[in-house]
One Martini backbone bead per residue (centre of mass of N, CA, C, O) as a GRO file, in nm:
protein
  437
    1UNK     BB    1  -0.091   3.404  -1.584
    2UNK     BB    2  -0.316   3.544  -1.419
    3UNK     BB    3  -0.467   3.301  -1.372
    4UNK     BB    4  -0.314   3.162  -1.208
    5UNK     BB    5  -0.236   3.312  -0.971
    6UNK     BB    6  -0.520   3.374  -0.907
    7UNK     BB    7  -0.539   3.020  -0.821
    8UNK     BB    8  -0.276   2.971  -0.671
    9UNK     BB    9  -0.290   3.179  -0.396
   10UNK     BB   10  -0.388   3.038  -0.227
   11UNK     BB   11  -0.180   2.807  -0.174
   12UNK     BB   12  -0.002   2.991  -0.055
   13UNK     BB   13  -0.077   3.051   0.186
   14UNK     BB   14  -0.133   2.756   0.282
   15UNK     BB   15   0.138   2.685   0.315
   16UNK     BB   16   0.258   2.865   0.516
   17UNK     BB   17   0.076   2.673   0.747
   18UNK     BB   18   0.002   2.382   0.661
   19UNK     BB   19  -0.326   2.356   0.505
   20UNK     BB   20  -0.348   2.281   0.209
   21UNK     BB   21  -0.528   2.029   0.228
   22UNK     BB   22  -0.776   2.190   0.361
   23UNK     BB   23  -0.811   2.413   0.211
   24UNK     BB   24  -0.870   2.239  -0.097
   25UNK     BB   25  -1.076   1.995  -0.020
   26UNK     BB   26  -1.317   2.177  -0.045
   27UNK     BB   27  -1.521   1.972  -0.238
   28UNK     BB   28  -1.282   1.857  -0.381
   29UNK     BB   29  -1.095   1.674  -0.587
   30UNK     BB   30  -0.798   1.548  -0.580
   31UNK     BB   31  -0.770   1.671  -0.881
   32UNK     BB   32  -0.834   1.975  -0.831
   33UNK     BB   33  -0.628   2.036  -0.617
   34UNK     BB   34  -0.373   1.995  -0.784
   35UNK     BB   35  -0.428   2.170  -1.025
   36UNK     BB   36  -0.464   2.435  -0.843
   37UNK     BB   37  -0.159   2.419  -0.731
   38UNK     BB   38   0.055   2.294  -0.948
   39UNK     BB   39  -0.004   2.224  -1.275
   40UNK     BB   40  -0.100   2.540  -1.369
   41UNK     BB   41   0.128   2.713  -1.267
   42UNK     BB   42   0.342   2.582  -1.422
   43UNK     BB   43   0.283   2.589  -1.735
   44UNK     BB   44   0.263   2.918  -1.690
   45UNK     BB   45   0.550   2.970  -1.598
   46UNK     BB   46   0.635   2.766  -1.856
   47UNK     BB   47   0.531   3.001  -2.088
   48UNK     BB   48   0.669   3.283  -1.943
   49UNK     BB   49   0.953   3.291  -1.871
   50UNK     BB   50   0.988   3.615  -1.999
   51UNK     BB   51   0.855   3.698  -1.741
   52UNK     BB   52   0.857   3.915  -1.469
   53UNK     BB   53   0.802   3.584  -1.235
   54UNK     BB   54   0.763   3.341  -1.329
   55UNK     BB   55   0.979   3.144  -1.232
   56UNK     BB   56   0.878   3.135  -0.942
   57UNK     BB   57   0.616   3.012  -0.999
   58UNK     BB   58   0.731   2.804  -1.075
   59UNK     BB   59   0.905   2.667  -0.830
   60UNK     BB   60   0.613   2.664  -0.635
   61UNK     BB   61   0.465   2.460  -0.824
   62UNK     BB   62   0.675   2.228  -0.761
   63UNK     BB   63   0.689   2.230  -0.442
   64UNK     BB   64   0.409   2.149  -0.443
   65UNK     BB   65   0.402   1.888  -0.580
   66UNK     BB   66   0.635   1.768  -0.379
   67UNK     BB   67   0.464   1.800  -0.132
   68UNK     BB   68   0.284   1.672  -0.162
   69UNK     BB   69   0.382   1.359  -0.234
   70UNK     BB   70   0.491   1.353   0.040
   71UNK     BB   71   0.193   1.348   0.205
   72UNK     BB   72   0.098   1.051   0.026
   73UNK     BB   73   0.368   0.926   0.070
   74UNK     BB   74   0.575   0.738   0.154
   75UNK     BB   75   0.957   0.648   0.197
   76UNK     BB   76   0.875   0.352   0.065
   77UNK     BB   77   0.621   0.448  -0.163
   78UNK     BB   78   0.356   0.439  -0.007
   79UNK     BB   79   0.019   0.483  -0.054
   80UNK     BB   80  -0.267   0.628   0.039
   81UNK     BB   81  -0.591   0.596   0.048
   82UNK     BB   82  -0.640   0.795  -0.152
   83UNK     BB   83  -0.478   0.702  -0.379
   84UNK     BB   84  -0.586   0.446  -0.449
   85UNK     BB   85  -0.913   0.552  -0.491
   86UNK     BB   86  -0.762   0.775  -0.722
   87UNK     BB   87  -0.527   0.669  -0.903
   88UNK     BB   88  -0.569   0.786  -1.187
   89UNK     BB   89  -0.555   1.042  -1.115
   90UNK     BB   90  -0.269   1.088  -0.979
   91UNK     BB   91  -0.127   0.998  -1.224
   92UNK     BB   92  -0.209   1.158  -1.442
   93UNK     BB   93  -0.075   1.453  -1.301
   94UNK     BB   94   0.196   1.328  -1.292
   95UNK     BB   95   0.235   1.305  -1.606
   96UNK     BB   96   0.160   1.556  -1.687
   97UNK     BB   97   0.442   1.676  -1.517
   98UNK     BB   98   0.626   1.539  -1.698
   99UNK     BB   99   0.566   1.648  -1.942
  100UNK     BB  100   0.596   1.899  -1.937
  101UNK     BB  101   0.903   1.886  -1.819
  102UNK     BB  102   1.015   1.788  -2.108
  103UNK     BB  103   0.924   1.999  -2.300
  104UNK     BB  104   1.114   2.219  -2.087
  105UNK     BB  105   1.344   2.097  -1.985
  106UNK     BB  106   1.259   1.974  -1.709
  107UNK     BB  107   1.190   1.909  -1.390
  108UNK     BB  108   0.955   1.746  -1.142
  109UNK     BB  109   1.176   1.649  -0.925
  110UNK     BB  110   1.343   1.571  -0.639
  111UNK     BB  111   1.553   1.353  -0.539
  112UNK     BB  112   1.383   1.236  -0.327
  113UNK     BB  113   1.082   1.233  -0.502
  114UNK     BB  114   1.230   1.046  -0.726
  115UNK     BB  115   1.276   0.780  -0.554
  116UNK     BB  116   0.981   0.762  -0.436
  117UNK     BB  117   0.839   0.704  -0.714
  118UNK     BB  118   0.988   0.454  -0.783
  119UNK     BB  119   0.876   0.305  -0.555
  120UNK     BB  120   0.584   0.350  -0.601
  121UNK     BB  121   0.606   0.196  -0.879
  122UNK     BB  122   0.651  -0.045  -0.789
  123UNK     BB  123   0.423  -0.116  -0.568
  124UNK     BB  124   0.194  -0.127  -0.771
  125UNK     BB  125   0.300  -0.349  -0.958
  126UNK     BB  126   0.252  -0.550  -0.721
  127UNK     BB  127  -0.071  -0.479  -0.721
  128UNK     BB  128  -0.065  -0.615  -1.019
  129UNK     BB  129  -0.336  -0.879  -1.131
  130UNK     BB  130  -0.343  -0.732  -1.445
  131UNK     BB  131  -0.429  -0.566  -1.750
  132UNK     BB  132  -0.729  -0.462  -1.532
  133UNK     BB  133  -0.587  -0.447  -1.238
  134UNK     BB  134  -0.568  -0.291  -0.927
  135UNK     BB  135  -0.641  -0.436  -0.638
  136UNK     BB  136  -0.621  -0.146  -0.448
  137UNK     BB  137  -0.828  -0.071  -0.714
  138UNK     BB  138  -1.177   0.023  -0.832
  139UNK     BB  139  -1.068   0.135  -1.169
  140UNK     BB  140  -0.906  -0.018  -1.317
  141UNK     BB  141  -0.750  -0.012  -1.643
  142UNK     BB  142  -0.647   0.321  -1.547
  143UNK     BB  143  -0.452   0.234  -1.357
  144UNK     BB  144  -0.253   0.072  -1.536
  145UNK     BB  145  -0.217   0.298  -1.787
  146UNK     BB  146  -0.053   0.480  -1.613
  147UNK     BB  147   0.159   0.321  -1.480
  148UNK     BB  148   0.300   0.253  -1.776
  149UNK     BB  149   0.380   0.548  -1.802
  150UNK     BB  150   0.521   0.658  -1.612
  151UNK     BB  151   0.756   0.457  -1.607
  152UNK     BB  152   0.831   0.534  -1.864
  153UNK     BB  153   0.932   0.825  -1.819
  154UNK     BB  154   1.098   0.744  -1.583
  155UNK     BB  155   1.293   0.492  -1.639
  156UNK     BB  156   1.209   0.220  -1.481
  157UNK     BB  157   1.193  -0.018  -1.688
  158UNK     BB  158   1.465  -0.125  -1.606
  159UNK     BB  159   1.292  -0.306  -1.400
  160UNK     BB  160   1.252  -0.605  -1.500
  161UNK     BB  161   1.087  -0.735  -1.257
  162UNK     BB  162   0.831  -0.581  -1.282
  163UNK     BB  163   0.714  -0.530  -1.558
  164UNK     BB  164   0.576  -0.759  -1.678
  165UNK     BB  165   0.346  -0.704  -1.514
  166UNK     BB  166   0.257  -0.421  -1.679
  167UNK     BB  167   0.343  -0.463  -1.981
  168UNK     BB  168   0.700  -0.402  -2.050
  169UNK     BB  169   0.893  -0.662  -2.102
  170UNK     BB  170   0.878  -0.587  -2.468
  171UNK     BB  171   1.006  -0.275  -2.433
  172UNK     BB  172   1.249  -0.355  -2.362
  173UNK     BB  173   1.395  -0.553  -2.508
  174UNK     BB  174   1.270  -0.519  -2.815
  175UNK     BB  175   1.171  -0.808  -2.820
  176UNK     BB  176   1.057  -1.108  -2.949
  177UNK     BB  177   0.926  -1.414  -2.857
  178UNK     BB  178   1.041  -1.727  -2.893
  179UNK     BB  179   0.916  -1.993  -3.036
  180UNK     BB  180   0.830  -2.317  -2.914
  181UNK     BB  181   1.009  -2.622  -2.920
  182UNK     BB  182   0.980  -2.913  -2.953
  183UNK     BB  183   0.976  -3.155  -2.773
  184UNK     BB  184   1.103  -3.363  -3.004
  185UNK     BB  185   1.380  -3.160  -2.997
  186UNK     BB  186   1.387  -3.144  -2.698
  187UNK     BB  187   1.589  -3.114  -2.420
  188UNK     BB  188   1.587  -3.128  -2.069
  189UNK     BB  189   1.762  -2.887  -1.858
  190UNK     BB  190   1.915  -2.937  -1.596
  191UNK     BB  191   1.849  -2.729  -1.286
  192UNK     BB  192   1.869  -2.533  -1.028
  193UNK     BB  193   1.735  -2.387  -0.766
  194UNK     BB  194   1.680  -2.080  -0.743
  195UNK     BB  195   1.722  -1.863  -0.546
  196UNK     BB  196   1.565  -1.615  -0.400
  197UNK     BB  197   1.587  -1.246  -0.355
  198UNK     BB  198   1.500  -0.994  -0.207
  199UNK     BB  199   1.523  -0.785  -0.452
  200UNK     BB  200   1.268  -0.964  -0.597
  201UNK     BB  201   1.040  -0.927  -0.368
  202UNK     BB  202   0.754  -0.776  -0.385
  203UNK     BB  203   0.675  -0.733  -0.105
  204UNK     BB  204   0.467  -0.526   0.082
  205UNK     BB  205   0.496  -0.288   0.385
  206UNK     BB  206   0.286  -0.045   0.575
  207UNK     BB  207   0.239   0.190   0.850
  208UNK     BB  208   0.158   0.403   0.732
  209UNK     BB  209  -0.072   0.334   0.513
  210UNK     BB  210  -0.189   0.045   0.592
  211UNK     BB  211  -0.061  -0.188   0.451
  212UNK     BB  212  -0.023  -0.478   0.216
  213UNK     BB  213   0.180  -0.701  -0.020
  214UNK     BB  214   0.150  -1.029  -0.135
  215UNK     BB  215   0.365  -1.177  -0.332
  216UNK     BB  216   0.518  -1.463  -0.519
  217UNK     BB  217   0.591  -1.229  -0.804
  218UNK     BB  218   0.621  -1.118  -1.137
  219UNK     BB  219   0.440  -1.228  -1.271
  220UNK     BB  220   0.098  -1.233  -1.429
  221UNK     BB  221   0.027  -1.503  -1.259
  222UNK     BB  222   0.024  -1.427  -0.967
  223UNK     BB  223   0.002  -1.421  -0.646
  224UNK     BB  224  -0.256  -1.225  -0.423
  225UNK     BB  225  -0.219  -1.011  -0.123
  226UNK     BB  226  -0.462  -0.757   0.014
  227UNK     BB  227  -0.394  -0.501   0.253
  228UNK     BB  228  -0.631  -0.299   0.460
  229UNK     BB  229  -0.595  -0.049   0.746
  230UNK     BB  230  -0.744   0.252   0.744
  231UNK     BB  231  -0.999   0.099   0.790
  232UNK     BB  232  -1.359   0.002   0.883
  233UNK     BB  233  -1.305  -0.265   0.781
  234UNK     BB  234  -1.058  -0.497   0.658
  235UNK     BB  235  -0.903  -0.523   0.334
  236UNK     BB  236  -0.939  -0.778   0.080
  237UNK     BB  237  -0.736  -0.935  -0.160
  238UNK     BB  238  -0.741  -1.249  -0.407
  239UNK     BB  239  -0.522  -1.400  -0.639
  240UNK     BB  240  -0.523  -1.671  -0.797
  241UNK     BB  241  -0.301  -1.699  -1.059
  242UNK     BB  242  -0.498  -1.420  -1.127
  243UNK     BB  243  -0.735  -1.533  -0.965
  244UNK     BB  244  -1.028  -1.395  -0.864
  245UNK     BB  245  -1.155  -1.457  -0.505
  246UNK     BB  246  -1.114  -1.184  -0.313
  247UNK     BB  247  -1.334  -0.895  -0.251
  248UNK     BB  248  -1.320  -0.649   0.038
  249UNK     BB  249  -1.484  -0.674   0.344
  250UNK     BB  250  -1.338  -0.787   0.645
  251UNK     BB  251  -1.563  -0.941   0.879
  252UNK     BB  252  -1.615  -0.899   1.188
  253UNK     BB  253  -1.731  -1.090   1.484
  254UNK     BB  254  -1.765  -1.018   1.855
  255UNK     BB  255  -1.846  -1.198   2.141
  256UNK     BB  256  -1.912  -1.134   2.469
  257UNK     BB  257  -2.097  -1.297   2.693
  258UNK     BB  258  -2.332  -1.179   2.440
  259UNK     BB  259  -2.181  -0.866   2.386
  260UNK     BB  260  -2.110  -0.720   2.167
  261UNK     BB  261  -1.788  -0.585   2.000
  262UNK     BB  262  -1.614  -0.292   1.922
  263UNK     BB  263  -1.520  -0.134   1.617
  264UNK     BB  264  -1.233   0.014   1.504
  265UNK     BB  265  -0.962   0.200   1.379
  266UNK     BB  266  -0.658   0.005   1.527
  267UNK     BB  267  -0.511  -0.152   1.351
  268UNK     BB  268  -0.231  -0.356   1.363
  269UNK     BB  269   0.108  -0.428   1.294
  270UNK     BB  270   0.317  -0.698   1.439
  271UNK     BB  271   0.359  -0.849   1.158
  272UNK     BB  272   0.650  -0.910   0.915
  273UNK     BB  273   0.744  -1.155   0.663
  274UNK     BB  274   0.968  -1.209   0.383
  275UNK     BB  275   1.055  -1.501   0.152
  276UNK     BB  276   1.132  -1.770  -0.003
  277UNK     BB  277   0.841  -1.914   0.096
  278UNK     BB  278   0.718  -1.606   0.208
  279UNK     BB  279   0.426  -1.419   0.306
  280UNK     BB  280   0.374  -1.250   0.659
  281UNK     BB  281   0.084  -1.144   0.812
  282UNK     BB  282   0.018  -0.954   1.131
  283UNK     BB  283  -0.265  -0.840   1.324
  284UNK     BB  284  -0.379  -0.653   1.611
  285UNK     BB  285  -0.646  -0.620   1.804
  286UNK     BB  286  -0.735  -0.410   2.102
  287UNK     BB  287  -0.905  -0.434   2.404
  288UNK     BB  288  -1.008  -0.243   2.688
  289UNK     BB  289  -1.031  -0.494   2.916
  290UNK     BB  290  -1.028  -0.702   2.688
  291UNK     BB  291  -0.944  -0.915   2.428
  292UNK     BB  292  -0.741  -1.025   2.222
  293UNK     BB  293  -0.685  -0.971   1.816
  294UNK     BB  294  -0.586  -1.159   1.536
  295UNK     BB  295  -0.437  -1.160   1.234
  296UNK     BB  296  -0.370  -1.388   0.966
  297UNK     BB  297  -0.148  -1.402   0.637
  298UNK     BB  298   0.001  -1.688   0.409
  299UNK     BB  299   0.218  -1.691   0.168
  300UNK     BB  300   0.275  -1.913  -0.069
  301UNK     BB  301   0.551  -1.876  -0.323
  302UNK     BB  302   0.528  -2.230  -0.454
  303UNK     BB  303   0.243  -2.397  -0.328
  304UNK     BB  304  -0.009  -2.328  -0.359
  305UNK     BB  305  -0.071  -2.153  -0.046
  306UNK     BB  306  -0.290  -2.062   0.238
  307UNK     BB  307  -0.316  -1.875   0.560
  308UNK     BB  308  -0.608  -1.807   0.732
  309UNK     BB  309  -0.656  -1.622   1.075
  310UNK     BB  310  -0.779  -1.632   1.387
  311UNK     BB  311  -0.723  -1.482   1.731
  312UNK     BB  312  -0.801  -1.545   2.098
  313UNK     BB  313  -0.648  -1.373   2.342
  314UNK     BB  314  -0.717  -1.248   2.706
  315UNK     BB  315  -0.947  -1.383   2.844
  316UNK     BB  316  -1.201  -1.446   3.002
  317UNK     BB  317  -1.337  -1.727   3.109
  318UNK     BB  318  -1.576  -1.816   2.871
  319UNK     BB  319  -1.768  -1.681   2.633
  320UNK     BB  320  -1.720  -1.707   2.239
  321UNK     BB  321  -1.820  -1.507   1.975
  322UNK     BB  322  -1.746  -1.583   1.596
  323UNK     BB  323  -1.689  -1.416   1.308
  324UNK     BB  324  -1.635  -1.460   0.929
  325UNK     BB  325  -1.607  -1.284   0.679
  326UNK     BB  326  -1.530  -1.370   0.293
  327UNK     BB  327  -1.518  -1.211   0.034
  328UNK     BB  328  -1.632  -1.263  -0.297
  329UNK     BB  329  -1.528  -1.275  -0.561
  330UNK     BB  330  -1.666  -1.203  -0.897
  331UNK     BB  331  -1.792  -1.550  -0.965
  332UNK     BB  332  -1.782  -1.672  -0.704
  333UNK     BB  333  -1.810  -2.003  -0.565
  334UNK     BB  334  -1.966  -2.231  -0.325
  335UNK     BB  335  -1.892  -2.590  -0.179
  336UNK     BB  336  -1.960  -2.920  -0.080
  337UNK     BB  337  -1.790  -3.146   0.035
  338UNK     BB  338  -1.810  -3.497   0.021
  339UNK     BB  339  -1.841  -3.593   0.345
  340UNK     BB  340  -1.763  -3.286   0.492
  341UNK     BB  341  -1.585  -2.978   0.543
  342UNK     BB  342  -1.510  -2.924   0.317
  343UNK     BB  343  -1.451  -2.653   0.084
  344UNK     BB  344  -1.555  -2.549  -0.266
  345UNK     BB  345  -1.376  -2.307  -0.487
  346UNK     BB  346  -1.487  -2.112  -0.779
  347UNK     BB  347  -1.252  -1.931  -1.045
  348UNK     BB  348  -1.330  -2.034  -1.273
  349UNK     BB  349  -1.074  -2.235  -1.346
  350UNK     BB  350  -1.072  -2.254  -1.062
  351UNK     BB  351  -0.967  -2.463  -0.744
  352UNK     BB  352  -1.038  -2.420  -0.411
  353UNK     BB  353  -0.992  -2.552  -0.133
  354UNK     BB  354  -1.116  -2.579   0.201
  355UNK     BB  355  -0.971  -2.604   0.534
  356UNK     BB  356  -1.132  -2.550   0.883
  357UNK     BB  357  -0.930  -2.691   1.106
  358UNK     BB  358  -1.118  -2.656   1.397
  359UNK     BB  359  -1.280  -2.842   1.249
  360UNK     BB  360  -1.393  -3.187   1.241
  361UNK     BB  361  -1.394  -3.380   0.950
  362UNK     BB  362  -1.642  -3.540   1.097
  363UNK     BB  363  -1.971  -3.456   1.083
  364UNK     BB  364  -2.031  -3.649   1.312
  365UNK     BB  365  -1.836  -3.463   1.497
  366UNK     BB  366  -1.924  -3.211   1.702
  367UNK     BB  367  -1.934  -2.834   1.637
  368UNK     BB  368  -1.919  -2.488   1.705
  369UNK     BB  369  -1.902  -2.457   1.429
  370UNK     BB  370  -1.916  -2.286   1.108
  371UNK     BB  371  -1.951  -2.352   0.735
  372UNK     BB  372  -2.021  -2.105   0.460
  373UNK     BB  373  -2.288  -1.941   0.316
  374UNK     BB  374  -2.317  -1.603   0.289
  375UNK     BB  375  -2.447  -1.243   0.343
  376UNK     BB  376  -2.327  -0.916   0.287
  377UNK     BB  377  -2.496  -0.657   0.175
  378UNK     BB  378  -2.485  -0.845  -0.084
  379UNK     BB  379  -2.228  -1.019  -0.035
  380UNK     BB  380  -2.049  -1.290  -0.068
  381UNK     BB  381  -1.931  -1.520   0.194
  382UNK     BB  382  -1.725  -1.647   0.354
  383UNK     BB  383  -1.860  -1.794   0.687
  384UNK     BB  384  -1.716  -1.817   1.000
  385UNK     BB  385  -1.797  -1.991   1.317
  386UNK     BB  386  -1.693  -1.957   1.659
  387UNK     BB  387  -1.703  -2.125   1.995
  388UNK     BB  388  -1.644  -2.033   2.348
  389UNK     BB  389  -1.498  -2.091   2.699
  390UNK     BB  390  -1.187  -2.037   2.743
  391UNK     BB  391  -1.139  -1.756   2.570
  392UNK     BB  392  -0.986  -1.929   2.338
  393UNK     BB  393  -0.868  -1.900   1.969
  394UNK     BB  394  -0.766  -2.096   1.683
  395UNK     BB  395  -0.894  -2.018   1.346
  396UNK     BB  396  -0.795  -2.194   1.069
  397UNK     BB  397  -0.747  -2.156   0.710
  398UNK     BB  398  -0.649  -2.377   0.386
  399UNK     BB  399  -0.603  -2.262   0.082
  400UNK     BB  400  -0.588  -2.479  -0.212
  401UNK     BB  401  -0.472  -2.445  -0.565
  402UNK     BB  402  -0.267  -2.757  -0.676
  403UNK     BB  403  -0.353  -2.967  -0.914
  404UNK     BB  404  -0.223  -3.197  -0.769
  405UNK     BB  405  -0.443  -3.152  -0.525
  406UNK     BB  406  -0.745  -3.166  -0.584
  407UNK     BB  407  -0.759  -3.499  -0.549
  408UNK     BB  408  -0.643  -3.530  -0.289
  409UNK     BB  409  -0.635  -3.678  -0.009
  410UNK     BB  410  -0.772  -3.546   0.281
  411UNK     BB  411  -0.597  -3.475   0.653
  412UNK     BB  412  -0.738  -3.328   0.981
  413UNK     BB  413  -0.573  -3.241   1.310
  414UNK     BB  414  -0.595  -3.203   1.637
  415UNK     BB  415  -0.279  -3.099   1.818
  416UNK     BB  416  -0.115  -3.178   2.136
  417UNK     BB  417  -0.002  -2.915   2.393
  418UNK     BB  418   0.284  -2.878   2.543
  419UNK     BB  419   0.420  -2.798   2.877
  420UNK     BB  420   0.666  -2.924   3.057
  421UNK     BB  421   0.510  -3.206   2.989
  422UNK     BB  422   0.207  -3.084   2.950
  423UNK     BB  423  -0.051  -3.009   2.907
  424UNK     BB  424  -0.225  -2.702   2.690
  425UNK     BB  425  -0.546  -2.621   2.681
  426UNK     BB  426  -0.510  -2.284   2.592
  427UNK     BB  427  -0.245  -2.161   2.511
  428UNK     BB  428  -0.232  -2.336   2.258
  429UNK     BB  429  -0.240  -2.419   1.877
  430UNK     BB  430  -0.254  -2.730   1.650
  431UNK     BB  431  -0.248  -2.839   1.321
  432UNK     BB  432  -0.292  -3.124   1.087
  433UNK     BB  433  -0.223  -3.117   0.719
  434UNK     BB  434  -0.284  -3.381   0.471
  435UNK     BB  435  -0.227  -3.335   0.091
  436UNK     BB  436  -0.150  -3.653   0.006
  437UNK     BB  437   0.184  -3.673   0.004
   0.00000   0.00000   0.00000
């Protein structure tokens, strides 16, 4: 109890100044610091409970361990960019005090975080990509089996949409699923579309965390995609049908008139949309003086494809030039399709077609663009570039990974724009892409 006390002491003193993250954090790491201010204060006032003043100690470790998830966590449930990078610590020692908690029948969270704890595990659940790995962290298997544990102490799993995800969906049950019936004995019974209700849609989006989320559904092969922007360059993570294709640094290159502009951290979410079609994210970084940049990125929740794009406008009329490089996640390939500018991404089982639209299909016909194999740092990455004199620039592709769609011919061509019945040459762009019928 002595030891405790004189270990908490720190904590307290910086609590009162509302310091404590800044006291705690020197040299030390996250886990180290929660430990010391609120975990092990825990344990020893409740192991000494008939002692006077031990009361108290639990009391303030309690609201230690509160107040600080509350600093790390915002009101949606999304945690912060440090908690993903150490997911498991931090799951962990929150284990740790619940299981603490169940021990001495305490409670370990006020009504309040505990249910932002609920929604905090909902939302880890939906960037959950495998029984090996969640998406947002870069820990492995041992954040999903943290996961799958708090779920577990707090009594989440009865979010049957969810558990699935984590692989708890048998542990709900309590049954295990009966065997598949032969098809020669079993007629199909038709059945309308269900539509799919905002409550099941797992995506989610934080402006507060920086970060968000694009789940096709809770299956454990769903198709996801994760952006972070609390950092630069903006991290992207993408797995199609559960299996991973892009996994990185999303970096951007961009020239006015031959001076690259430099990047800081100031990525905005400027659009989210989630509904039954699918997941829309849109980010916006403003440059002082020069051109407005977006980037968007579409999941489609039933059609197994996507929509990847930057686009560039409010510059003075000139040259631009831009480049983005999309980290290829460890093991995938790029190939060059047969006859045209069509590109083929191969991970694992999967096949996914890359259509450049900005470039015309017939590798005959000229342009400024380019797309290929290239590689930053050491890590390879789909590469695409393009120049512009206009100022402005809408530069979209088009991964499709539809096994219908696989060998079905494509066809795709920029579409001319008009205002008030005229073209408009620089306003507007858009394109059109058929593949197959």
């Amino acid at each position: 109890l002595a030891g405790a006390l004189t270990q908490s002491e720190s904590f307290v003193e910086a609590a009162a100044t509302e310091d404590w993250q800044d006291e705690l954090s020197k040299g030390q790491s996250p886990s180290e610091s929660w430990l010391k201010a609120g975990l092990l204060p825990l344990v020893c006032g409740l192991l000494f409970d008939d002692v006077k003043g031990a009361p108290s100690v639990t009391r303030t470790a309690r609201s230690a361990l509160n107040d600080q998830f509350r600093h790390v966590v915002d009101g949606d449930g999304t945690p912060v960019g440090e908690v993903f990078d150490a997911l498991p610590d931090f799951l962990a020692l929150w284990i740790d005090g619940l299981l603490v908690a169940r021990l001495f029948d305490e409670t370990l969270w006020k009504n309040s975080a505990a249910k932002r704890f609920d929604r905090m595990l909902r939302r880890l659940a939906a960037a959950v990509r495998s029984a090996e790995a969640v998406t947002c962290s870069s820990t492995g298997d041992s954040a999903v089996v943290n996961l799958r544990i708090a779920a577990e102490l707090t009594g989440s799993t009865s979010a049957s949409d969810w558990a699935g995800a984590i692989g708890l969906a048998e542990s709900i049950s309590g049954k295990t699923q009966p065997a598949a019936k032969s098809k020669s004995k079993t007629k199909k019974k038709k059945t309308g579309k269900k539509k799919i209700s905002k409550a099941d849609i797992p995506s989610w989006q934080s402006d507060d965390a920086d970060a968000a989320c694009l789940r096709t559904s809770w299956a454990t092969d769903a198709s996801i995609a994760t952006v972070r922007t609390d950092s630069e360059p903006v991290k992207l993570e993408l797995a199609v049908d559960g299996v991973p294709l892009l996994a990185g640094s999303w970096h951007l290159d961009l020239a006015e008139g031959g001076d690259a502009l430099e990047f800081v951290n100031e990525w905005e979410c400027i659009c989210w949309n989630s509904d039954s079609d699918g997941d829309y994210l849109e980010l916006q970084y403003e440059f002082e003086g020069g051109p407005l940049l977006n980037r968007y990125i579409y999941l489609s929740r039933k059609k197994q494809f996507a929509i990847i794009s930057d686009i560039v406008s409010g510059a003075e009329p000139g040259r631009i030039d831009l480049a983005s490089l999309l980290p290829l996640a460890e093991g995938v390939t790029l190939e060059n399709s047969t006859g045209g500018r069509e590109q083929v991404l191969k991970a694992g089982s999967k096949t996914v077609r890359v259509f450049p639209l900005t470039m015309p299909q017939d590798p005959g016909i000229g342009t400024s663009g380019k797309i290929g194999l290239d590689h930053h740092d050491g890590v390879p990455c789909l590469a695409l570039s393009h120049a512009t004199e206009s100022g402005t620039m809408f530069a979209p592709i088009v991964l499709d990974w539809a096994p219908e769609r696989k060998s079905a011919p494509a066809e795709w061509r920029k579409l001319t724009v008009t205002r008030a019945s005229e073209i408009d040459p620089v306003g507007g762009g858009a394109f059109r892409l058929q593949v197959g019928k």
